[in-house]
């Protein structure tokens, strides 16, 4: 039996996030009861990720980042949520999940990409002295050679500037965060625009990638920021769907077109 | 063609949450760019639900409600998230979704139940003059007759009081919200404790149900509060899982026990 | 330590479905290796549910039931799957899940409803002697009084008969299953059609509800039949999406309409 | 308005899988009504993927492949499903989805890996004349140099042979499929076992990867085989969970261990 002994410490499945006694709850060592009424949801999310509450400047920038990710309109994830709600209105959790499942490489991947690009750049020792222009040129050339899309620049609607990106970067600089990754993204944007003769502004995912780097948020967890923020937005879409249904209309049209295509008499 | 004409207004699948032009984004009519850096994540979630930003007292109470729902330890939903992350570490969105899918009738249902109970009570015209004690007695009797569990009271660990519930209710009262639903839940808790000779404090879901009533949050959307809050907590669990794995241990033990059961030689 | 002792039998989390040794695998006691090449997927699904392989007549009818549930065209669940695949092409499991999440009360619920209706009828001792017409009349009146929709009858396209339902019921009768629940659904269909002066044929969910009753499949698990079957169909939709994309088109149109609505200059 | 005209053919979101009229349903051009009662679930799944029904030998091998993937015991995905069912018993679709979401790179990825390995090998023109031993040596060396795990070989329990793999490969050969990829996997297994002095049999994912290659199933869709098969198995786990609950036990223990860890008085 000994090899099955489950009392070994290394066999214990333990989470250290919360500590609960009959009259107290602590989250990462901080008294939850004292936080209630004093800590906002964004700061609490920061605590979940960093195991400490944010300083004021961190609170301002972190809340701004996640707020910018909450609501992106009738995107594929919102359509998936609404379709799911149409079929299973008893399960709000299912409808939100269906929408979150689309936050993959296509959309959120660009945020990871720009965060990773910035973090690899910083890991090589970049600082105030670094020649940002040369680095940007090198990065653009590298992506071109690999035939990969440069993450974090360009937007179909927001031209010539993405106002969300500009505001987020301005806030981060204003709050005193290291602007090296931001300057890198901007240099990439400007050089790529000239080189490819296109309008390629730093977009919101590029800005978040850069700022996440300044805030020491690992690029591997940036997708998590998108997921937590969008869960809020998708609840908003469900609420709107209960009042102004869209799913039935989208479905009707898709089905009608399939039948048009089938039936030559139409 | 006419019956297939997709330009009819009533055929349009429209969301009115966000409005986007090349240089602006508005969410429920409010300038997103102006909000960035000034509005915290909880207030923005309020905007998604109520189509307006909260007053200060609403901000304090709403943030407290959702913060209280973020982190509940190594619950079934956190275990599901960690199991899923073990199998699909490339898909944080999948791991969070797997956890959210467990926020159903068993756990979040009690929050809906207490909110509904309070809202049906208020809908009957309850106010300062109402005999809360008589109402509580009536409700308890009704649930007993239907052999249904009274939602929002009792907790396996938090005895004789649930400190989260007490704090949330205190904040709501302090911020001047109508305390009628809170007094109802407390009266139910006290009478039920006496009647069944058990310690049945108002728990966190009971407190949230009562406060949601005072804040005019429809009981049907309270599950959405749980979903948006827990998405944040589950990202925290994934982050911890990357550092202190538990899923493999839980799985090893479950599998080992299956085999013990199979193999009589053990 | 004693109350924490995990070696208690009643603490073991055991699944008895599969038994594995180094050179064998048994599923519900049957040798998997011997089944490979001899048992089809539908029969294996039957084994998962019934803990035994089907007789031939059961195999024929069960395979027909689940086959009928696999593919229902560009339904909301298929649209959700395709939207999710657009966003997260790296996660086929996520795209299938997003589609499955819509198999809730709206669509699959009617199958549960008709199965339940038939099973409650049979539980009251219905048999060859029972006056089916009187029972049908009673059931219709009951649903009308409760203002509930009668499950399992009526279809927007398949009129005056649903060919899938007719074929499934014919197969079940041909294979010698008790036709009492089938006759009940047909009587309900005929009487309701006359009473409401509408064409209300037994539809595919009504037929499956009746046949599931004859096969002793608990109505509570019928939703599972829909889920397992549709998972197959949704993989088919993903494959088609990789070749003939639809999600981008559906999204483009939805987004364009939102903007049309916004911008009066268009 | 013209650029918003939705009547353009290239704007239509069309699925060609099913064609429905009031009295007929065709799936990939084949009459569904005629298939009911004659086509088993595995053959219908083949139709969804290949747009045609299988020949007999294809039916035998394809059914065997997917049957082998249905049930893998109390794996992480089954635990996630059971945890989710505990929280949301009203949503079988949610519980199955939670389990499917774990079918990612860790587990199903090895099937993709071996299928891809075999398909890249075949794409280089491999045939009966090819020196399989040299190819295997080359592949092993390549994976070693890249410090990547060779997919499709090795198993913690099934030693010295994986009986499922052996049976699947025997069936495929017996049914006359090209055995080149199978011989490749076996050569890799033998050489790797010698080279690393370990028992590294072709495992079930390696066998499926090889056979999928012989059947012209693109490696990119092999994950879909796992997803459709496991959906069936997870419904079986939910059914067992309703009769022999495990989720509560697994949760109790995990939570107890967290508290042990917290409370030094234990």
PDB file of N, CA, C and O in Angstrom, chain C residues 119-155:
ATOM      1  N   UNK C 119     -42.716   8.822 -21.260  1.00  0.00           N
ATOM      2  CA  UNK C 119     -42.290   7.977 -20.147  1.00  0.00           C
ATOM      3  C   UNK C 119     -43.210   8.120 -18.947  1.00  0.00           C
ATOM      4  O   UNK C 119     -43.447   7.156 -18.212  1.00  0.00           O
ATOM      5  N   UNK C 120     -43.745   9.321 -18.755  1.00  0.00           N
ATOM      6  CA  UNK C 120     -44.717   9.476 -17.672  1.00  0.00           C
ATOM      7  C   UNK C 120     -46.006   8.716 -18.009  1.00  0.00           C
ATOM      8  O   UNK C 120     -46.635   8.113 -17.142  1.00  0.00           O
ATOM      9  N   UNK C 121     -46.334   8.727 -19.267  1.00  0.00           N
ATOM     10  CA  UNK C 121     -47.508   7.991 -19.730  1.00  0.00           C
ATOM     11  C   UNK C 121     -47.312   6.482 -19.511  1.00  0.00           C
ATOM     12  O   UNK C 121     -48.179   5.793 -18.948  1.00  0.00           O
ATOM     13  N   UNK C 122     -46.146   5.973 -19.901  1.00  0.00           N
ATOM     14  CA  UNK C 122     -45.879   4.544 -19.728  1.00  0.00           C
ATOM     15  C   UNK C 122     -45.790   4.170 -18.246  1.00  0.00           C
ATOM     16  O   UNK C 122     -46.197   3.074 -17.853  1.00  0.00           O
ATOM     17  N   UNK C 123     -45.251   5.096 -17.440  1.00  0.00           N
ATOM     18  CA  UNK C 123     -45.094   4.808 -16.012  1.00  0.00           C
ATOM     19  C   UNK C 123     -46.437   4.617 -15.325  1.00  0.00           C
ATOM     20  O   UNK C 123     -46.535   3.986 -14.269  1.00  0.00           O
ATOM     21  N   UNK C 124     -47.479   5.186 -15.943  1.00  0.00           N
ATOM     22  CA  UNK C 124     -48.823   5.016 -15.357  1.00  0.00           C
ATOM     23  C   UNK C 124     -49.440   3.679 -15.762  1.00  0.00           C
ATOM     24  O   UNK C 124     -50.637   3.459 -15.549  1.00  0.00           O
ATOM     25  N   UNK C 125     -48.635   2.837 -16.394  1.00  0.00           N
ATOM     26  CA  UNK C 125     -49.122   1.494 -16.698  1.00  0.00           C
ATOM     27  C   UNK C 125     -49.724   1.321 -18.078  1.00  0.00           C
ATOM     28  O   UNK C 125     -50.458   0.370 -18.332  1.00  0.00           O
ATOM     29  N   UNK C 126     -49.393   2.248 -19.007  1.00  0.00           N
ATOM     30  CA  UNK C 126     -49.944   2.149 -20.352  1.00  0.00           C
ATOM     31  C   UNK C 126     -49.480   0.874 -21.036  1.00  0.00           C
ATOM     32  O   UNK C 126     -48.354   0.419 -20.827  1.00  0.00           O
ATOM     33  N   UNK C 127     -50.348   0.297 -21.840  1.00  0.00           N
ATOM     34  CA  UNK C 127     -50.012  -0.920 -22.575  1.00  0.00           C
ATOM     35  C   UNK C 127     -50.929  -1.037 -23.772  1.00  0.00           C
ATOM     36  O   UNK C 127     -51.641  -0.091 -24.129  1.00  0.00           O
ATOM     37  N   UNK C 128     -50.940  -2.196 -24.400  1.00  0.00           N
ATOM     38  CA  UNK C 128     -51.753  -2.410 -25.600  1.00  0.00           C
ATOM     39  C   UNK C 128     -53.229  -2.045 -25.398  1.00  0.00           C
ATOM     40  O   UNK C 128     -53.900  -1.597 -26.322  1.00  0.00           O
ATOM     41  N   UNK C 129     -53.735  -2.235 -24.171  1.00  0.00           N
ATOM     42  CA  UNK C 129     -55.163  -2.024 -23.900  1.00  0.00           C
ATOM     43  C   UNK C 129     -55.527  -0.556 -23.711  1.00  0.00           C
ATOM     44  O   UNK C 129     -56.701  -0.184 -23.749  1.00  0.00           O
ATOM     45  N   UNK C 130     -54.522   0.253 -23.434  1.00  0.00           N
ATOM     46  CA  UNK C 130     -54.795   1.634 -23.065  1.00  0.00           C
ATOM     47  C   UNK C 130     -55.532   2.387 -24.168  1.00  0.00           C
ATOM     48  O   UNK C 130     -55.252   2.200 -25.346  1.00  0.00           O
ATOM     49  N   UNK C 131     -56.452   3.238 -23.762  1.00  0.00           N
ATOM     50  CA  UNK C 131     -57.162   4.089 -24.726  1.00  0.00           C
ATOM     51  C   UNK C 131     -56.259   5.274 -25.084  1.00  0.00           C
ATOM     52  O   UNK C 131     -56.230   6.287 -24.388  1.00  0.00           O
ATOM     53  N   UNK C 132     -55.518   5.094 -26.175  1.00  0.00           N
ATOM     54  CA  UNK C 132     -54.514   6.088 -26.576  1.00  0.00           C
ATOM     55  C   UNK C 132     -55.182   7.415 -26.937  1.00  0.00           C
ATOM     56  O   UNK C 132     -54.671   8.489 -26.598  1.00  0.00           O
ATOM     57  N   UNK C 133     -56.319   7.330 -27.601  1.00  0.00           N
ATOM     58  CA  UNK C 133     -56.986   8.566 -28.026  1.00  0.00           C
ATOM     59  C   UNK C 133     -57.392   9.425 -26.824  1.00  0.00           C
ATOM     60  O   UNK C 133     -57.202  10.638 -26.819  1.00  0.00           O
ATOM     61  N   UNK C 134     -57.942   8.752 -25.839  1.00  0.00           N
ATOM     62  CA  UNK C 134     -58.346   9.486 -24.629  1.00  0.00           C
ATOM     63  C   UNK C 134     -57.130  10.082 -23.931  1.00  0.00           C
ATOM     64  O   UNK C 134     -57.154  11.229 -23.455  1.00  0.00           O
ATOM     65  N   UNK C 135     -56.045   9.317 -23.898  1.00  0.00           N
ATOM     66  CA  UNK C 135     -54.822   9.809 -23.252  1.00  0.00           C
ATOM     67  C   UNK C 135     -54.285  11.037 -23.986  1.00  0.00           C
ATOM     68  O   UNK C 135     -53.891  12.035 -23.367  1.00  0.00           O
ATOM     69  N   UNK C 136     -54.287  10.950 -25.319  1.00  0.00           N
ATOM     70  CA  UNK C 136     -53.800  12.084 -26.115  1.00  0.00           C
ATOM     71  C   UNK C 136     -54.642  13.330 -25.852  1.00  0.00           C
ATOM     72  O   UNK C 136     -54.107  14.436 -25.677  1.00  0.00           O
ATOM     73  N   UNK C 137     -55.940  13.139 -25.811  1.00  0.00           N
ATOM     74  CA  UNK C 137     -56.826  14.275 -25.563  1.00  0.00           C
ATOM     75  C   UNK C 137     -56.535  14.907 -24.203  1.00  0.00           C
ATOM     76  O   UNK C 137     -56.454  16.125 -24.064  1.00  0.00           O
ATOM     77  N   UNK C 138     -56.359  14.036 -23.230  1.00  0.00           N
ATOM     78  CA  UNK C 138     -56.063  14.495 -21.875  1.00  0.00           C
ATOM     79  C   UNK C 138     -54.751  15.298 -21.840  1.00  0.00           C
ATOM     80  O   UNK C 138     -54.674  16.362 -21.214  1.00  0.00           O
ATOM     81  N   UNK C 139     -53.737  14.776 -22.526  1.00  0.00           N
ATOM     82  CA  UNK C 139     -52.421  15.437 -22.532  1.00  0.00           C
ATOM     83  C   UNK C 139     -52.513  16.805 -23.209  1.00  0.00           C
ATOM     84  O   UNK C 139     -52.000  17.807 -22.690  1.00  0.00           O
ATOM     85  N   UNK C 140     -53.182  16.853 -24.343  1.00  0.00           N
ATOM     86  CA  UNK C 140     -53.313  18.136 -25.056  1.00  0.00           C
ATOM     87  C   UNK C 140     -54.017  19.167 -24.173  1.00  0.00           C
ATOM     88  O   UNK C 140     -53.569  20.312 -24.043  1.00  0.00           O
ATOM     89  N   UNK C 141     -55.095  18.737 -23.538  1.00  0.00           N
ATOM     90  CA  UNK C 141     -55.837  19.644 -22.662  1.00  0.00           C
ATOM     91  C   UNK C 141     -54.962  20.145 -21.522  1.00  0.00           C
ATOM     92  O   UNK C 141     -54.943  21.336 -21.198  1.00  0.00           O
ATOM     93  N   UNK C 142     -54.182  19.219 -20.971  1.00  0.00           N
ATOM     94  CA  UNK C 142     -53.293  19.569 -19.859  1.00  0.00           C
ATOM     95  C   UNK C 142     -52.272  20.627 -20.287  1.00  0.00           C
ATOM     96  O   UNK C 142     -52.053  21.619 -19.580  1.00  0.00           O
ATOM     97  N   UNK C 143     -51.623  20.412 -21.439  1.00  0.00           N
ATOM     98  CA  UNK C 143     -50.636  21.383 -21.913  1.00  0.00           C
ATOM     99  C   UNK C 143     -51.301  22.740 -22.209  1.00  0.00           C
ATOM    100  O   UNK C 143     -50.718  23.790 -21.938  1.00  0.00           O
ATOM    101  N   UNK C 144     -52.502  22.692 -22.794  1.00  0.00           N
ATOM    102  CA  UNK C 144     -53.207  23.936 -23.087  1.00  0.00           C
ATOM    103  C   UNK C 144     -53.494  24.713 -21.809  1.00  0.00           C
ATOM    104  O   UNK C 144     -53.282  25.934 -21.757  1.00  0.00           O
ATOM    105  N   UNK C 145     -53.976  24.008 -20.826  1.00  0.00           N
ATOM    106  CA  UNK C 145     -54.306  24.677 -19.565  1.00  0.00           C
ATOM    107  C   UNK C 145     -53.076  25.336 -18.948  1.00  0.00           C
ATOM    108  O   UNK C 145     -53.164  26.398 -18.350  1.00  0.00           O
ATOM    109  N   UNK C 146     -51.945  24.649 -19.089  1.00  0.00           N
ATOM    110  CA  UNK C 146     -50.707  25.189 -18.523  1.00  0.00           C
ATOM    111  C   UNK C 146     -50.018  26.152 -19.499  1.00  0.00           C
ATOM    112  O   UNK C 146     -48.915  26.609 -19.223  1.00  0.00           O
ATOM    113  N   UNK C 147     -50.688  26.408 -20.625  1.00  0.00           N
ATOM    114  CA  UNK C 147     -50.122  27.294 -21.654  1.00  0.00           C
ATOM    115  C   UNK C 147     -48.705  26.882 -22.052  1.00  0.00           C
ATOM    116  O   UNK C 147     -47.835  27.722 -22.277  1.00  0.00           O
ATOM    117  N   UNK C 148     -48.495  25.587 -22.114  1.00  0.00           N
ATOM    118  CA  UNK C 148     -47.187  25.088 -22.531  1.00  0.00           C
ATOM    119  C   UNK C 148     -47.280  24.511 -23.947  1.00  0.00           C
ATOM    120  O   UNK C 148     -48.329  24.010 -24.364  1.00  0.00           O
ATOM    121  N   UNK C 149     -46.185  24.603 -24.675  1.00  0.00           N
ATOM    122  CA  UNK C 149     -46.125  24.041 -26.019  1.00  0.00           C
ATOM    123  C   UNK C 149     -46.035  22.513 -25.921  1.00  0.00           C
ATOM    124  O   UNK C 149     -45.277  21.988 -25.105  1.00  0.00           O
ATOM    125  N   UNK C 150     -46.834  21.825 -26.723  1.00  0.00           N
ATOM    126  CA  UNK C 150     -46.761  20.361 -26.745  1.00  0.00           C
ATOM    127  C   UNK C 150     -45.486  19.955 -27.470  1.00  0.00           C
ATOM    128  O   UNK C 150     -45.271  20.348 -28.626  1.00  0.00           O
ATOM    129  N   UNK C 151     -44.615  19.193 -26.823  1.00  0.00           N
ATOM    130  CA  UNK C 151     -43.342  18.871 -27.459  1.00  0.00           C
ATOM    131  C   UNK C 151     -43.490  17.770 -28.504  1.00  0.00           C
ATOM    132  O   UNK C 151     -44.346  16.890 -28.388  1.00  0.00           O
ATOM    133  N   UNK C 152     -42.633  17.825 -29.544  1.00  0.00           N
ATOM    134  CA  UNK C 152     -42.521  16.707 -30.480  1.00  0.00           C
ATOM    135  C   UNK C 152     -43.449  16.759 -31.676  1.00  0.00           C
ATOM    136  O   UNK C 152     -43.462  15.835 -32.484  1.00  0.00           O
ATOM    137  N   UNK C 153     -44.233  17.822 -31.800  1.00  0.00           N
ATOM    138  CA  UNK C 153     -45.094  17.940 -32.988  1.00  0.00           C
ATOM    139  C   UNK C 153     -44.897  19.300 -33.658  1.00  0.00           C
ATOM    140  O   UNK C 153     -44.571  20.280 -33.007  1.00  0.00           O
ATOM    141  N   UNK C 154     -45.083  19.313 -34.986  1.00  0.00           N
ATOM    142  CA  UNK C 154     -44.962  20.546 -35.757  1.00  0.00           C
ATOM    143  C   UNK C 154     -43.561  20.771 -36.278  1.00  0.00           C
ATOM    144  O   UNK C 154     -42.573  20.431 -35.609  1.00  0.00           O
ATOM    145  N   UNK C 155     -43.449  21.330 -37.480  1.00  0.00           N
ATOM    146  CA  UNK C 155     -42.143  21.626 -38.073  1.00  0.00           C
ATOM    147  C   UNK C 155     -42.320  22.722 -39.127  1.00  0.00           C
ATOM    148  O   UNK C 155     -43.276  22.691 -39.891  1.00  0.00           O
TER     149      UNK C 155
END
